[in-house]
Amino acid sequence: MDRKKILISCDSPRSLLDFRGKLMEALIEKHEVMVFSPKIDQESISMRLKEMGVKIYENELNPSNVSIGSDLKYLVALHKVIRAVKPDVFFPYTFKPVIYGSFVAKYCRVQRITPMLTGLGYNFLDTGPRTWVQKITRILLKLSLRASKRLHIIFQNQDDYELLIREHVLTKRNKFAVVNGSGVDLSSYEYSPPNVQQISFLMIARLINAKGIKEYYEAAKLIKAKFPEVEFKLIGPYDDNIDAISDDLYAKIRSDGTIQYLGLLEDVRPYIRQSSVVVLPSYYGEGVPRCLLEGMAMGRALITCNSVGCRETINPLLRKANGFLVPVKDARQLASKMEYYIRHTDDIARFGANGRKYATEKFDVNKVNETMIRVLEGTY
């Protein structure tokens, strides 16, 4: 295999190590790896990338909201970088890098373009009339992902591919691969027995509506009324996002004692270790949610929604059950499953052990990356 120049583009510097660190470690053994990222403020991230031998190019992209100025600057900056480094492979992931990056890479005639859609998110939620942002996003995605010999799309679940076919964003001519999410590093997220003496539920998510924050809060209130000793914790940032929860709900979460809100944390593993069950009632349009994979790897039973990406994490074999699926936007059903675990603590441990096995079989990051590398190298 010839040594290739691979340029990776993302919308968040945190994701580079959290989601792509093991992939870059594997790639750097045979290829030259570069990243094009929004400004990296955390010195630990830039230091680790440099230690790995990854070259860093920075931009001013705003990933969460529409900002014409920021988006145009991203286009111009990426064009300059591609012209300067002449990559053989361009690997963008998440919406803005996929859309804008694929346009620029095609224009610059990069020989292999491998955009990865890590979930379709807010832009493809079926919640009534489409907003102008959703309409424009679909049009741009269709144009940027127009089938060509140089383009090979990576999905994190089959549902997303089928939805884009139904919506006529893609055609059957598009080359694609499906991988099991971003995978989880089983050596970093080691199994530990769940705490079944002091029952606690943990949710890890950005504080946006489509992640099911309101449903988690309402279910916690219902459970607290019956079982006041049960604990509920929430980890994740409350930041500027088009779908951010209301100020009123945020104030309640922070102050009324129903949930212990911990904000954004660098390392969630100690909190997963302390928890009994990991919860994510998301209808966001996930790839495969990383927090559920981390919970499974550490031996935690799950409750999540029967929604795209989330349902992938629940083993369909009843004898190997690792959690429950509940309907989207249904706080009462969510509370019902929480109450089941409170009354059946043996299943917390049994489901957790099954989850670790399922993560090992299906979501091991090394297995996921084997497929990713074949797509990037052009041997898939």
CSV table of C-alpha atoms in Angstrom, one decimal, residues 39-210:
chain,number,residue,atom,x,y,z
A,39,LYS,CA,-9.1,26.4,16.8
A,40,ILE,CA,-7.8,24.0,19.4
A,41,ASP,CA,-7.8,25.8,22.7
A,42,GLN,CA,-7.0,22.8,24.8
A,43,GLU,CA,-3.2,22.4,24.9
A,44,SER,CA,-3.6,18.7,25.9
A,45,ILE,CA,-5.3,18.0,22.5
A,46,SER,CA,-2.8,19.8,20.4
A,47,MET,CA,0.1,18.2,22.3
A,48,ARG,CA,-1.3,14.7,21.9
A,49,LEU,CA,-1.8,15.2,18.1
A,50,LYS,CA,1.7,16.5,17.7
A,51,GLU,CA,3.1,13.6,19.7
A,52,MET,CA,1.3,11.2,17.3
A,53,GLY,CA,2.9,13.0,14.4
A,54,VAL,CA,-0.4,14.6,13.1
A,55,LYS,CA,-0.1,18.0,11.4
A,56,ILE,CA,-2.6,20.6,12.5
A,57,TYR,CA,-4.3,23.3,10.4
A,58,GLU,CA,-6.9,25.5,12.2
A,59,ASN,CA,-10.0,27.4,11.1
A,60,GLU,CA,-12.8,29.5,12.6
A,61,LEU,CA,-15.8,27.2,11.9
A,62,ASN,CA,-18.9,27.7,14.1
A,63,PRO,CA,-20.5,24.2,14.1
A,64,SER,CA,-23.7,24.7,15.9
A,65,ASN,CA,-25.4,27.6,14.2
A,66,VAL,CA,-25.7,29.2,10.7
A,67,SER,CA,-23.0,31.8,10.3
A,68,ILE,CA,-22.4,32.8,6.7
A,69,GLY,CA,-19.2,34.7,7.6
A,70,SER,CA,-17.7,31.7,9.5
A,71,ASP,CA,-18.8,29.2,6.8
A,72,LEU,CA,-17.3,31.3,4.0
A,73,LYS,CA,-14.0,31.6,5.9
A,74,TYR,CA,-14.0,27.8,6.4
A,75,LEU,CA,-14.4,27.3,2.6
A,76,VAL,CA,-11.6,29.7,1.7
A,77,ALA,CA,-9.3,28.3,4.4
A,78,LEU,CA,-9.9,24.7,3.4
A,79,HIS,CA,-9.2,25.6,-0.3
A,80,LYS,CA,-5.9,27.0,0.7
A,81,VAL,CA,-4.9,24.0,2.8
A,82,ILE,CA,-5.9,21.5,0.1
A,83,ARG,CA,-4.0,23.5,-2.5
A,84,ALA,CA,-0.9,23.6,-0.2
A,85,VAL,CA,-0.8,20.0,1.1
A,86,LYS,CA,-2.4,18.2,-1.9
A,87,PRO,CA,-4.0,15.3,0.0
A,88,ASP,CA,-4.7,11.9,-1.6
A,89,VAL,CA,-7.6,11.4,0.7
A,90,PHE,CA,-10.0,13.8,2.3
A,91,PHE,CA,-12.0,12.6,5.2
A,92,PRO,CA,-14.6,15.0,6.6
A,93,TYR,CA,-17.1,14.1,9.3
A,94,THR,CA,-20.2,15.9,10.7
A,95,PHE,CA,-22.5,18.1,8.6
A,96,LYS,CA,-20.6,21.3,7.8
A,97,PRO,CA,-17.2,19.6,7.1
A,98,VAL,CA,-19.1,17.0,5.0
A,99,ILE,CA,-21.1,19.5,3.0
A,100,TYR,CA,-18.5,22.3,2.5
A,101,GLY,CA,-15.5,20.1,2.5
A,102,SER,CA,-16.8,17.7,-0.1
A,103,PHE,CA,-17.5,20.7,-2.4
A,104,VAL,CA,-14.0,22.1,-2.0
A,105,ALA,CA,-12.3,18.6,-2.3
A,106,LYS,CA,-14.2,17.9,-5.6
A,107,TYR,CA,-13.3,21.4,-6.9
A,108,CYS,CA,-9.7,20.7,-6.0
A,109,ARG,CA,-9.9,17.3,-7.6
A,110,VAL,CA,-8.8,15.3,-4.5
A,111,GLN,CA,-8.7,11.7,-5.7
A,112,ARG,CA,-10.5,10.0,-2.8
A,113,ILE,CA,-13.2,11.8,-0.8
A,114,THR,CA,-14.7,9.8,2.1
A,115,PRO,CA,-17.3,11.9,4.0
A,116,MET,CA,-18.7,10.3,7.1
A,117,LEU,CA,-22.2,11.1,8.4
A,118,THR,CA,-22.2,10.6,12.2
A,119,GLY,CA,-26.0,10.9,12.3
A,120,LEU,CA,-28.5,13.2,10.5
A,121,GLY,CA,-29.4,15.1,13.6
A,122,TYR,CA,-31.7,18.1,13.8
A,123,ASN,CA,-31.8,18.7,10.0
A,124,PHE,CA,-33.8,15.4,9.3
A,125,LEU,CA,-36.1,15.3,12.3
A,126,ASP,CA,-39.7,14.9,11.3
A,127,THR,CA,-41.3,17.5,13.6
A,128,GLY,CA,-43.6,19.3,11.3
A,129,PRO,CA,-42.9,21.9,8.5
A,130,ARG,CA,-39.3,22.1,7.5
A,131,THR,CA,-37.4,25.2,8.5
A,132,TRP,CA,-35.4,27.2,6.0
A,133,VAL,CA,-32.2,25.8,7.6
A,134,GLN,CA,-33.4,22.2,7.1
A,135,LYS,CA,-34.4,22.9,3.5
A,136,ILE,CA,-31.1,24.5,2.6
A,137,THR,CA,-29.1,21.7,4.4
A,138,ARG,CA,-30.9,19.0,2.4
A,139,ILE,CA,-30.2,20.8,-0.9
A,140,LEU,CA,-26.5,21.3,-0.1
A,141,LEU,CA,-26.1,17.8,1.1
A,142,LYS,CA,-27.6,16.5,-2.1
A,143,LEU,CA,-25.3,18.6,-4.2
A,144,SER,CA,-22.1,17.9,-2.2
A,145,LEU,CA,-22.7,14.1,-2.1
A,146,ARG,CA,-23.6,13.7,-5.8
A,147,ALA,CA,-22.3,10.3,-6.9
A,148,SER,CA,-18.8,10.1,-8.4
A,149,LYS,CA,-16.0,7.5,-8.6
A,150,ARG,CA,-14.0,9.6,-6.2
A,151,LEU,CA,-16.7,9.7,-3.5
A,152,HIS,CA,-17.3,6.9,-0.9
A,153,ILE,CA,-19.7,7.8,1.9
A,154,ILE,CA,-19.5,6.3,5.4
A,155,PHE,CA,-22.6,5.8,7.5
A,156,GLN,CA,-22.9,4.8,11.2
A,157,ASN,CA,-26.2,3.0,10.7
A,158,GLN,CA,-28.2,1.6,7.8
A,159,ASP,CA,-31.3,3.7,8.6
A,160,ASP,CA,-29.5,7.0,7.7
A,161,TYR,CA,-28.6,5.6,4.3
A,162,GLU,CA,-32.1,4.4,3.6
A,163,LEU,CA,-33.6,7.8,4.7
A,164,LEU,CA,-31.3,9.7,2.4
A,165,ILE,CA,-32.4,7.4,-0.5
A,166,ARG,CA,-36.1,8.0,0.3
A,167,GLU,CA,-35.5,11.7,0.5
A,168,HIS,CA,-33.7,11.7,-2.9
A,169,VAL,CA,-30.6,13.2,-1.3
A,170,LEU,CA,-28.7,10.1,-2.5
A,171,THR,CA,-29.2,7.7,-5.4
A,172,LYS,CA,-28.4,4.0,-5.7
A,173,ARG,CA,-25.3,5.1,-7.7
A,174,ASN,CA,-23.6,6.4,-4.5
A,175,LYS,CA,-20.9,4.2,-3.1
A,176,PHE,CA,-21.2,3.7,0.6
A,177,ALA,CA,-20.2,1.7,3.7
A,178,VAL,CA,-21.9,1.2,7.0
A,179,VAL,CA,-19.8,0.9,10.2
A,180,ASN,CA,-20.9,0.3,13.8
A,181,GLY,CA,-20.7,3.9,15.0
A,182,SER,CA,-17.4,5.3,16.1
A,183,GLY,CA,-16.7,2.2,18.2
A,184,VAL,CA,-15.4,2.2,21.8
A,185,ASP,CA,-11.9,1.5,23.1
A,186,LEU,CA,-12.6,-1.5,25.3
A,187,SER,CA,-9.1,-1.1,27.0
A,188,SER,CA,-10.0,2.4,28.1
A,189,TYR,CA,-13.6,1.7,29.2
A,190,GLU,CA,-13.1,-1.4,31.4
A,191,TYR,CA,-15.9,-3.4,32.9
A,192,SER,CA,-16.8,-2.7,36.6
A,193,PRO,CA,-19.7,-4.2,38.6
A,194,PRO,CA,-22.7,-1.7,38.7
A,195,ASN,CA,-23.7,-0.2,42.0
A,196,VAL,CA,-27.0,-1.8,42.9
A,197,GLN,CA,-27.1,-0.7,46.5
A,198,GLN,CA,-27.5,3.0,45.8
A,199,ILE,CA,-29.4,3.1,42.5
A,200,SER,CA,-28.4,6.0,40.2
A,201,PHE,CA,-29.3,6.8,36.6
A,202,LEU,CA,-26.8,8.7,34.4
A,203,MET,CA,-27.4,10.7,31.2
A,204,ILE,CA,-24.5,12.1,29.1
A,205,ALA,CA,-25.6,14.5,26.4
A,206,ARG,CA,-25.6,18.1,25.1
A,207,LEU,CA,-28.5,20.0,26.6
A,208,ILE,CA,-30.6,20.1,23.5
A,209,ASN,CA,-34.3,19.2,23.1
A,210,ALA,CA,-33.8,16.3,20.7
